[in-house]
Amino acid sequence: MSKTILVVDDETSILQSLEGILSDEGFEVATAESGLEALKKVEETMPDLILLDIWMSGMDGIETLEKIKDLYPRLQVIMMSGHGNIETAVKATKVGAYDYIEKPLSLEKLLLSINNALAHSRLTEEVHFLKEKEMKKYNIVGKSKAMADLKEQIRIVAPTNAWILISGENGTGKELVAHAIHRLSHRSGNPMIEVNCAAIPEDLIESELFGHEKGAFTGAATMRKGKFDSAHEGTIFLDEIGDMSLKAQSKTLRILQEQKFERVGGTKTIEVDVRVIAATNKDLETEIEKGTFREDLYFRLNVIPMRVPSLRERTEDIPSLVQEFVSEFSLIAKVEPKTFPSETLDLLQQYEWPGNVRELKNLIERLMIMTQSDVITTKDIPAPFNQKARSTRSGIETVFTSDSLKEAKGEFEKAFIEEKLNEYNGNISQTAEAIGIERSNLHKKIKQYNLGR
Ligand SMILES: Nc1ncnc2c1ncn2[C@@H]1O[C@H](COP(=O)(O)OP(=O)(O)OP(=O)(O)O)[C@@H](O)[C@H]1O
Ligand SMILES: [Mg+2]
């Protein structure tokens, strides 16, 4: 697709000659004779680049440039002027012009500047796209009270320099929270270095975090910088901190107190400015009792504790999470999104989700790949995700509210059959066989207790 260039000049002869030259070069060309018309044309044609005259009657070039940059900050503009002076050029660049060329225009210079500007705008667009993608990747979905509170806490704490301990079950989104904190902090321009303490063998963790000097131990052939070095002026994310060795814990504590450390096998003290965000799914108080986690480190880290709630504490977030994962996967896998009707979402909200959001995400991925139809019905949900356990069991309570044995027996029978029918997905033959009665008899009871679906 050819690129569109909008040429803005109040001299008709210039517009005509530029239109001819640029069309010959294979560009789409739009023209405007004033600043105001230019703004209108930008809206209509969405050009990739603008050539803008500085001296125009009415709204002049600089003013037009300001307006354009205000509305379309990523749109590249090259200024042109016959009365060129360096001051105007500097001013234009300050307002955001990409380049400045003098009249009479040299064709060679003009094309060079155009090509550079287009290459530059391609890069800007790409960076913008990647940033959006990155932001989306770390988007925390959920409007439940528990999640709203957590987001509020993140917003307050992120801009401070406080060290943070994030706790929560597997797959609740601890890593996501750590990224959100870094992104909203003053350190977001610098890296966030992630260390999974559980994945590194205990005898290597110290050298991984703090680096080592040449010859510090067998295999240390060269000096190596550690993660704390790399995280200077940024954030280090110590994931699974409960698995960190006691020695590494004490060095980490010293960084917290003095912002300095030594490499393994070294004597030189290295000063760093690092913010630590730690995460764990262990109960650190139990680890302290066992003697595997330092109490002082725990207290220093736990100044701002953040607990990410389990998914079963916020089942009302399940529909929006499902929606999020459906659109994510249809984008990644280039498949049509599928619909989850409310009965299906209801069913998903009754499962316990021991693996939390990660487990839900995996199930949605599986359903998107394995289900043929566009609508995911309750029948498409495989075990163990299809248990309707919690809803019916409570029916048993009513057994004890009636005084007559006959009534209580009836209540029990109703709850029992409902539970079993659910277990066998409403299949009458299977249910009848499992509970040891005739099919016809089961039919009768279903009718009697009004259990038909
Ligand atoms: N609120 C949320 N919104 C959108 N996606 C989420 C949310 N919470 C978790 N996820 C997704 O679920 C997956 C698991 O999240 P994450 O890795 O952050 O969990 P974790 O608590 O660090 O797990 P583990 O304890 O196993 O390390 C990721 O793919 C993440 O993107
Ligand atoms: Mg994690």
Coordinates of C-alpha atoms and ligand atoms in Angstrom, one line a residue:
M1 CA 0.0 0.0 0.0
S2 CA 1.4 3.3 -0.9
K3 CA 2.0 6.0 1.8
T4 CA -0.1 9.1 1.8
I5 CA 1.6 12.5 2.1
L6 CA -0.3 15.7 2.9
V7 CA 1.3 18.8 1.4
V8 CA 0.3 22.1 3.0
D9 CA 1.3 25.4 1.3
D10 CA -0.6 28.6 0.4
E11 CA 1.2 28.9 -2.9
T12 CA -0.7 26.9 -5.5
S13 CA 2.3 26.5 -7.8
I14 CA 4.2 24.7 -5.0
L15 CA 1.3 22.4 -4.3
Q16 CA 1.0 21.5 -7.9
S17 CA 4.7 20.7 -8.5
L18 CA 5.0 18.7 -5.3
E19 CA 1.9 16.8 -6.1
G20 CA 3.4 15.9 -9.5
I21 CA 6.8 14.9 -8.1
L22 CA 5.5 12.9 -5.2
S23 CA 2.9 11.0 -7.2
D24 CA 5.7 10.1 -9.7
E25 CA 7.6 8.7 -6.7
G26 CA 4.6 6.4 -5.9
F27 CA 3.0 8.3 -3.0
E28 CA -0.6 9.2 -2.6
V29 CA -0.8 12.9 -2.3
A30 CA -3.3 15.1 -0.6
T31 CA -3.1 18.9 -0.6
A32 CA -4.3 21.8 1.6
E33 CA -3.9 25.5 1.1
S34 CA -4.2 26.6 4.7
G35 CA -3.7 25.5 8.2
L36 CA -7.4 25.0 8.8
E37 CA -7.9 23.0 5.6
A38 CA -4.9 20.9 6.6
L39 CA -6.5 19.9 9.9
K40 CA -9.6 18.9 8.0
K41 CA -7.6 16.9 5.5
V42 CA -5.7 15.1 8.2
E43 CA -8.9 13.9 9.6
E44 CA -10.2 12.8 6.2
T45 CA -7.1 11.1 4.8
M46 CA -5.1 10.1 7.8
P47 CA -1.8 10.8 6.1
D48 CA 1.5 9.0 7.0
L49 CA 3.4 12.2 6.7
I50 CA 2.9 16.0 6.3
L51 CA 4.9 18.6 4.4
L52 CA 4.1 21.9 6.0
D53 CA 5.0 25.4 4.9
I54 CA 6.0 27.7 7.8
W55 CA 4.9 31.0 6.4
M56 CA 1.2 30.9 5.5
S57 CA -1.5 33.6 5.8
G58 CA -4.1 32.9 8.4
M59 CA -3.0 30.1 10.8
D60 CA 0.8 29.9 10.3
G61 CA 2.9 26.7 10.1
I62 CA 4.0 26.6 13.7
E63 CA 0.5 27.0 15.0
T64 CA -0.8 24.4 12.6
L65 CA 2.1 22.1 13.7
E66 CA 1.1 22.6 17.3
K67 CA -2.5 21.7 16.6
I68 CA -1.6 18.6 14.6
K69 CA 0.9 17.3 17.2
D70 CA -1.7 17.9 19.9
L71 CA -4.3 15.8 18.1
Y72 CA -2.0 13.2 16.5
P73 CA 1.3 13.1 18.5
R74 CA 2.8 10.2 16.4
L75 CA 2.2 11.8 13.0
Q76 CA 5.5 13.0 11.4
V77 CA 5.7 16.5 10.0
I78 CA 8.5 18.0 7.8
M79 CA 8.5 21.8 7.8
M80 CA 9.3 23.9 4.6
S81 CA 10.2 27.5 4.3
G82 CA 11.7 30.0 1.9
H83 CA 12.6 32.5 4.6
G84 CA 14.5 30.0 6.6
N85 CA 16.2 31.1 9.7
I86 CA 17.6 28.9 12.3
E87 CA 15.4 30.1 15.1
T88 CA 12.2 29.1 13.3
A89 CA 13.8 25.7 12.6
V90 CA 14.6 25.2 16.2
K91 CA 11.1 26.3 17.3
A92 CA 9.5 23.8 14.8
T93 CA 11.7 21.0 16.1
K94 CA 10.8 21.8 19.7
V95 CA 7.1 21.6 18.9
G96 CA 7.7 18.2 17.4
A97 CA 8.6 18.6 13.7
Y98 CA 10.7 15.7 12.4
D99 CA 12.8 17.8 10.0
Y100 CA 13.1 21.2 8.4
I101 CA 14.0 21.8 4.7
E102 CA 14.6 25.1 2.9
K103 CA 13.0 26.4 -0.2
P104 CA 13.8 26.3 -3.1
L105 CA 13.4 22.6 -2.4
S106 CA 16.2 20.2 -3.6
L107 CA 14.4 17.1 -4.8
E108 CA 17.1 14.9 -3.5
K109 CA 17.1 16.4 0.0
L110 CA 13.3 16.3 0.1
L111 CA 13.0 12.6 -0.8
L112 CA 15.7 11.7 1.7
S113 CA 13.9 13.5 4.5
I114 CA 10.6 12.0 3.5
N115 CA 12.0 8.5 3.5
N116 CA 13.7 9.0 6.9
A117 CA 10.6 10.4 8.4
L118 CA 8.5 7.5 7.1
A119 CA 11.1 5.0 8.5
H120 CA 11.0 6.9 11.8
S121 CA 7.2 6.8 11.9
R122 CA 7.2 3.1 11.2
L123 CA 9.4 2.6 14.3
T124 CA 7.3 4.9 16.4
E125 CA 4.2 2.9 15.5
E126 CA 5.9 -0.3 16.2
V127 CA 7.1 0.8 19.6
H128 CA 3.7 2.1 20.4
F129 CA 2.1 -1.2 19.3
L130 CA 4.6 -3.2 21.5
K131 CA 4.0 -1.0 24.5
E132 CA 0.2 -1.5 24.2
K133 CA 0.7 -5.2 23.8
E134 CA 2.9 -5.2 26.9
M135 CA 0.4 -3.2 28.9
K136 CA -2.4 -5.5 27.8
K137 CA -0.3 -8.5 28.8
Y138 CA -0.1 -7.2 32.3
N139 CA -3.7 -6.0 32.5
I140 CA -5.3 -7.1 35.8
V141 CA -8.9 -8.2 35.0
G142 CA -11.5 -8.2 37.8
K143 CA -14.0 -5.8 39.4
S144 CA -14.9 -7.7 42.5
K145 CA -14.5 -5.9 45.8
A146 CA -11.4 -8.0 46.6
M147 CA -9.7 -7.0 43.3
A148 CA -10.8 -3.4 43.4
D149 CA -9.2 -3.2 46.9
L150 CA -6.0 -4.8 45.6
K151 CA -5.8 -2.4 42.6
E152 CA -6.3 0.5 44.9
Q153 CA -3.5 -0.7 47.2
I154 CA -1.2 -1.1 44.1
R155 CA -2.0 2.4 43.0
I156 CA -1.1 3.9 46.4
V157 CA 2.0 1.8 47.1
A158 CA 3.6 1.6 43.6
P159 CA 5.0 5.2 43.5
T160 CA 6.7 4.8 46.9
N161 CA 10.0 3.0 47.2
A162 CA 8.6 0.5 49.7
W163 CA 9.6 -3.1 49.5
I164 CA 6.6 -5.4 49.1
L165 CA 5.7 -8.9 49.9
I166 CA 3.0 -10.5 47.7
S167 CA 1.4 -13.6 48.9
G168 CA -1.3 -15.8 47.4
E169 CA -2.1 -19.3 46.2
N170 CA -0.7 -20.7 42.9
G171 CA -1.8 -19.0 39.8
T172 CA -3.7 -16.1 41.5
G173 CA -1.7 -13.4 39.6
K174 CA 1.2 -12.5 41.9
E175 CA 3.5 -12.0 39.0
L176 CA 0.9 -9.8 37.3
V177 CA 0.7 -7.7 40.5
A178 CA 4.5 -7.3 40.7
H179 CA 4.6 -6.1 37.1
A180 CA 1.8 -3.6 37.8
I181 CA 3.7 -2.2 40.7
H182 CA 6.8 -1.7 38.8
R183 CA 5.0 -0.2 35.8
L184 CA 3.3 2.4 38.0
S185 CA 6.5 3.2 39.9
H186 CA 9.1 5.9 39.2
R187 CA 11.4 3.1 38.2
S188 CA 9.3 2.0 35.3
G189 CA 11.9 3.4 32.8
N190 CA 14.5 1.0 34.2
P191 CA 14.3 -2.7 34.1
M192 CA 12.4 -5.1 36.4
I193 CA 14.7 -8.1 36.8
E194 CA 12.9 -11.4 37.7
V195 CA 14.5 -14.1 39.7
N196 CA 12.6 -17.4 40.3
C197 CA 14.3 -18.5 43.6
A198 CA 12.7 -21.9 43.4
A199 CA 14.2 -22.7 40.0
I200 CA 17.8 -22.0 41.0
P201 CA 19.8 -24.6 42.9
E202 CA 20.5 -23.5 46.4
D203 CA 24.3 -23.3 46.0
L204 CA 24.0 -21.1 42.9
I205 CA 21.4 -18.7 44.2
E206 CA 23.9 -16.4 45.9
S207 CA 26.0 -16.0 42.8
E208 CA 23.0 -15.6 40.6
L209 CA 21.7 -12.7 42.8
F210 CA 25.0 -11.0 43.8
G211 CA 27.4 -12.2 41.0
H212 CA 30.8 -13.6 41.7
E213 CA 34.5 -12.8 41.2
K214 CA 36.7 -14.8 38.9
G215 CA 37.8 -17.9 40.7
A216 CA 35.3 -17.6 43.5
F217 CA 34.4 -21.3 43.2
T218 CA 35.1 -24.1 40.8
G219 CA 33.5 -23.2 37.5
A220 CA 33.7 -19.5 38.1
A221 CA 36.1 -18.9 35.2
T222 CA 35.2 -15.2 34.8
M223 CA 33.7 -12.5 36.9
R224 CA 30.0 -12.3 36.6
K225 CA 27.5 -9.6 37.5
G226 CA 24.5 -10.6 39.5
K227 CA 20.8 -9.8 39.2
F228 CA 21.1 -7.1 41.9
D229 CA 23.7 -5.3 39.7
S230 CA 21.4 -5.5 36.6
A231 CA 18.4 -4.2 38.6
H232 CA 20.3 -1.0 39.7
E233 CA 17.8 1.9 39.7
G234 CA 15.1 -0.5 38.8
T235 CA 13.2 -3.3 40.6
I236 CA 14.1 -6.9 41.4
F237 CA 11.3 -9.4 41.6
L238 CA 12.2 -12.3 43.9
D239 CA 9.6 -14.9 43.0
E240 CA 9.1 -17.8 45.4
I241 CA 11.2 -16.0 48.0
G242 CA 10.3 -18.8 50.5
D243 CA 12.8 -21.0 48.6
M244 CA 15.8 -18.7 49.1
S245 CA 18.7 -20.0 51.0
L246 CA 19.4 -18.5 54.5
K247 CA 22.7 -17.1 53.3
A248 CA 21.1 -15.3 50.4
Q249 CA 18.4 -14.1 52.7
S250 CA 20.9 -12.4 55.0
K251 CA 22.6 -10.7 52.1
T252 CA 19.3 -9.5 50.8
L253 CA 18.5 -8.1 54.2
R254 CA 21.7 -6.2 54.2
I255 CA 20.8 -4.6 50.8
L256 CA 17.6 -3.6 52.4
Q257 CA 19.4 -1.9 55.3
E258 CA 22.5 -0.5 53.6
Q259 CA 21.9 -0.8 49.9
K260 CA 25.2 -2.6 49.4
F261 CA 26.6 -6.1 49.0
E262 CA 29.7 -8.0 47.9
R263 CA 30.0 -10.5 45.1
V264 CA 30.6 -14.1 46.0
G265 CA 34.4 -14.5 46.6
G266 CA 34.9 -10.7 46.5
T267 CA 35.8 -8.0 49.0
K268 CA 34.7 -5.0 47.0
T269 CA 31.5 -3.5 48.3
I270 CA 29.0 -2.7 45.6
E271 CA 26.3 -0.1 46.2
V272 CA 23.0 -0.4 44.4
D273 CA 19.7 1.4 44.4
V274 CA 17.1 -1.4 44.1
R275 CA 13.6 -1.9 45.0
V276 CA 12.6 -5.4 46.0
I277 CA 9.2 -7.0 45.3
A278 CA 9.0 -10.5 46.6
A279 CA 6.3 -13.1 46.1
T280 CA 5.5 -16.4 47.8
N281 CA 2.8 -19.0 48.0
K282 CA 4.2 -20.4 51.1
D283 CA 3.1 -19.4 54.6
L284 CA 6.3 -17.6 55.7
E285 CA 5.3 -17.6 59.3
T286 CA 5.4 -21.4 59.2
E287 CA 8.8 -21.3 57.5
I288 CA 10.0 -19.0 60.3
E289 CA 9.0 -21.5 62.9
K290 CA 10.8 -24.2 60.9
G291 CA 13.9 -22.1 60.9
T292 CA 14.0 -21.8 57.1
F293 CA 13.1 -18.2 56.8
R294 CA 14.6 -15.2 58.6
E295 CA 12.2 -13.5 60.8
D296 CA 13.9 -10.1 60.4
L297 CA 13.7 -10.3 56.6
Y298 CA 10.1 -11.3 56.9
F299 CA 9.3 -8.3 59.0
R300 CA 11.2 -5.8 56.8
L301 CA 9.5 -7.2 53.7
N302 CA 6.1 -7.4 55.2
V303 CA 5.8 -3.7 55.9
I304 CA 3.5 -3.6 53.0
P305 CA 1.9 -7.1 52.6
M306 CA -0.3 -7.7 49.6
R307 CA -2.5 -10.7 49.4
V308 CA -3.8 -11.8 46.1
P309 CA -7.2 -13.4 46.7
S310 CA -7.9 -16.9 45.4
L311 CA -10.4 -17.2 42.5
R312 CA -13.0 -18.9 44.6
E313 CA -13.1 -15.8 46.8
R314 CA -14.1 -13.7 43.8
T315 CA -16.2 -16.0 41.5
E316 CA -18.0 -12.9 40.2
D317 CA -14.8 -12.1 38.3
I318 CA -15.0 -15.3 36.3
P319 CA -17.2 -14.0 33.4
S320 CA -14.9 -11.1 32.7
L321 CA -11.8 -13.3 33.0
V322 CA -13.3 -15.8 30.5
Q323 CA -14.1 -12.9 28.1
E324 CA -10.5 -11.7 28.4
F325 CA -9.0 -15.1 27.7
V326 CA -11.3 -15.8 24.8
S327 CA -10.3 -12.6 23.1
E328 CA -6.6 -13.1 23.9
F329 CA -6.6 -16.6 22.4
S330 CA -8.6 -15.8 19.4
L331 CA -6.0 -13.1 18.7
I332 CA -3.0 -15.3 19.3
A333 CA -4.3 -18.5 17.6
K334 CA -6.2 -16.5 15.0
V335 CA -9.4 -18.4 15.7
E336 CA -12.9 -17.0 15.9
P337 CA -13.9 -16.1 19.5
K338 CA -16.5 -18.4 21.1
T339 CA -19.4 -17.5 23.2
F340 CA -20.0 -18.7 26.8
P341 CA -23.7 -18.4 27.6
S342 CA -24.7 -17.6 31.2
E343 CA -25.5 -21.3 32.2
T344 CA -21.9 -22.2 31.2
L345 CA -20.5 -19.3 33.2
D346 CA -22.7 -20.3 36.2
L347 CA -21.3 -23.7 36.1
L348 CA -17.7 -22.4 35.9
Q349 CA -18.5 -20.2 39.0
Q350 CA -19.3 -23.3 41.0
Y351 CA -16.0 -25.0 40.6
E352 CA -13.3 -24.6 43.4
W353 CA -10.4 -23.6 41.1
P354 CA -7.5 -24.9 43.2
G355 CA -5.1 -23.7 40.4
N356 CA -6.9 -20.3 40.4
V357 CA -6.7 -18.0 37.3
R358 CA -4.0 -20.0 35.6
E359 CA -6.3 -23.1 35.8
L360 CA -9.2 -21.1 34.3
K361 CA -6.9 -19.7 31.6
N362 CA -5.8 -23.2 30.6
L363 CA -9.3 -24.5 30.5
I364 CA -10.5 -21.7 28.2
E365 CA -7.5 -22.4 25.9
R366 CA -8.4 -26.0 25.8
L367 CA -12.1 -25.3 25.1
M368 CA -11.2 -22.9 22.3
I369 CA -9.1 -25.5 20.6
M370 CA -11.1 -28.6 21.2
T371 CA -14.7 -27.4 20.9
Q372 CA -16.1 -27.4 17.3
S373 CA -19.2 -25.3 17.8
D374 CA -19.1 -21.5 18.4
V375 CA -21.1 -21.7 21.6
I376 CA -19.6 -23.5 24.7
T377 CA -22.5 -25.2 26.4
T378 CA -22.4 -26.8 29.9
K379 CA -22.0 -30.2 28.1
D380 CA -18.7 -29.0 26.6
I381 CA -17.3 -28.4 30.1
P382 CA -15.3 -31.5 31.1
A383 CA -14.8 -33.0 34.5
P384 CA -13.8 -31.9 37.1
F385 CA -14.8 -28.4 36.1
N386 CA -18.5 -29.4 35.7
Q387 CA -19.2 -30.3 39.3
K388 CA -22.4 -28.6 40.6
A389 CA -21.5 -29.8 44.1
R390 CA -22.1 -26.8 46.3
S391 CA -25.5 -25.7 45.1
T392 CA -27.5 -28.8 45.9
R393 CA -25.9 -30.2 49.0
S394 CA -27.3 -27.3 51.0
G395 CA -30.8 -28.8 50.2
I396 CA -30.0 -31.4 52.8
E397 CA -30.4 -28.8 55.6
T398 CA -34.2 -28.7 55.1
V399 CA -34.4 -32.3 56.1
F400 CA -34.0 -31.2 59.7
T401 CA -36.5 -28.4 59.6
S402 CA -39.5 -30.7 59.2
D403 CA -40.9 -32.6 62.2
S404 CA -42.5 -35.5 60.3
L405 CA -40.3 -38.4 59.3
K406 CA -42.2 -38.8 56.1
E407 CA -41.5 -35.2 55.0
A408 CA -37.9 -35.5 56.0
K409 CA -37.5 -38.6 54.0
G410 CA -39.0 -36.8 51.0
E411 CA -36.6 -33.9 51.4
F412 CA -33.7 -36.2 51.6
E413 CA -34.8 -38.2 48.6
K414 CA -35.2 -35.0 46.6
A415 CA -31.8 -33.6 47.5
F416 CA -30.1 -37.0 46.9
I417 CA -31.6 -37.5 43.5
E418 CA -30.9 -33.9 42.4
E419 CA -27.2 -34.3 43.5
K420 CA -26.9 -37.6 41.6
L421 CA -28.6 -36.3 38.5
N422 CA -26.0 -33.5 38.4
E423 CA -23.2 -35.9 38.9
Y424 CA -24.3 -37.9 35.8
N425 CA -25.0 -34.7 33.8
G426 CA -28.8 -35.4 33.9
N427 CA -28.4 -38.8 32.3
I428 CA -31.4 -40.8 33.6
S429 CA -30.2 -44.4 32.7
Q430 CA -26.8 -43.8 34.3
T431 CA -28.3 -42.2 37.4
A432 CA -30.9 -44.9 37.8
E433 CA -28.3 -47.6 37.6
A434 CA -25.9 -45.8 40.0
I435 CA -28.5 -45.4 42.7
G436 CA -30.1 -48.8 42.1
I437 CA -33.7 -48.0 41.1
E438 CA -35.6 -48.6 37.9
R439 CA -35.5 -45.9 35.2
S440 CA -39.3 -45.6 35.2
N441 CA -39.2 -45.1 39.0
L442 CA -36.6 -42.4 38.6
H443 CA -38.7 -40.6 36.0
K444 CA -41.6 -40.7 38.4
K445 CA -39.6 -39.2 41.2
I446 CA -38.1 -36.4 39.0
K447 CA -41.7 -35.4 38.1
Q448 CA -42.8 -35.7 41.7
Y449 CA -40.0 -33.4 43.0
N450 CA -40.1 -31.2 40.0
L451 CA -36.4 -31.8 39.2
G452 CA -36.9 -31.8 35.4
R453 CA -34.4 -29.6 33.6
Ligands
LIG1 N1 -6.6 -10.8 37.3 C1 -6.1 -11.3 36.2 N2 -6.4 -10.9 35.0 C2 -5.9 -11.4 33.8 N3 -5.1 -12.5 33.8 C3 -4.7 -13.0 35.0 C4 -5.2 -12.4 36.2 N4 -4.6 -13.1 37.3 C5 -3.8 -14.1 36.7 N5 -3.9 -14.0 35.3 C6 -3.1 -14.9 34.4 O1 -3.0 -16.1 35.0 C7 -1.7 -16.7 34.8 C8 -1.1 -16.9 36.2 O2 -0.8 -15.7 36.8 P1 0.6 -15.4 37.5 O3 1.7 -16.1 36.8 O4 0.7 -13.9 37.8 O5 0.3 -16.1 38.9 P2 1.2 -16.4 40.2 O6 0.4 -16.1 41.4 O7 2.5 -15.8 40.0 O8 1.3 -18.0 40.1 P3 2.5 -19.0 40.8 O9 2.2 -19.0 42.2 O10 2.2 -20.3 40.2 O11 3.8 -18.4 40.4 C9 -1.0 -15.7 34.0 O12 -1.1 -16.2 32.6 C10 -1.7 -14.4 34.2 O13 -1.6 -13.6 33.0
MG2 MG 4.4 -16.6 39.8

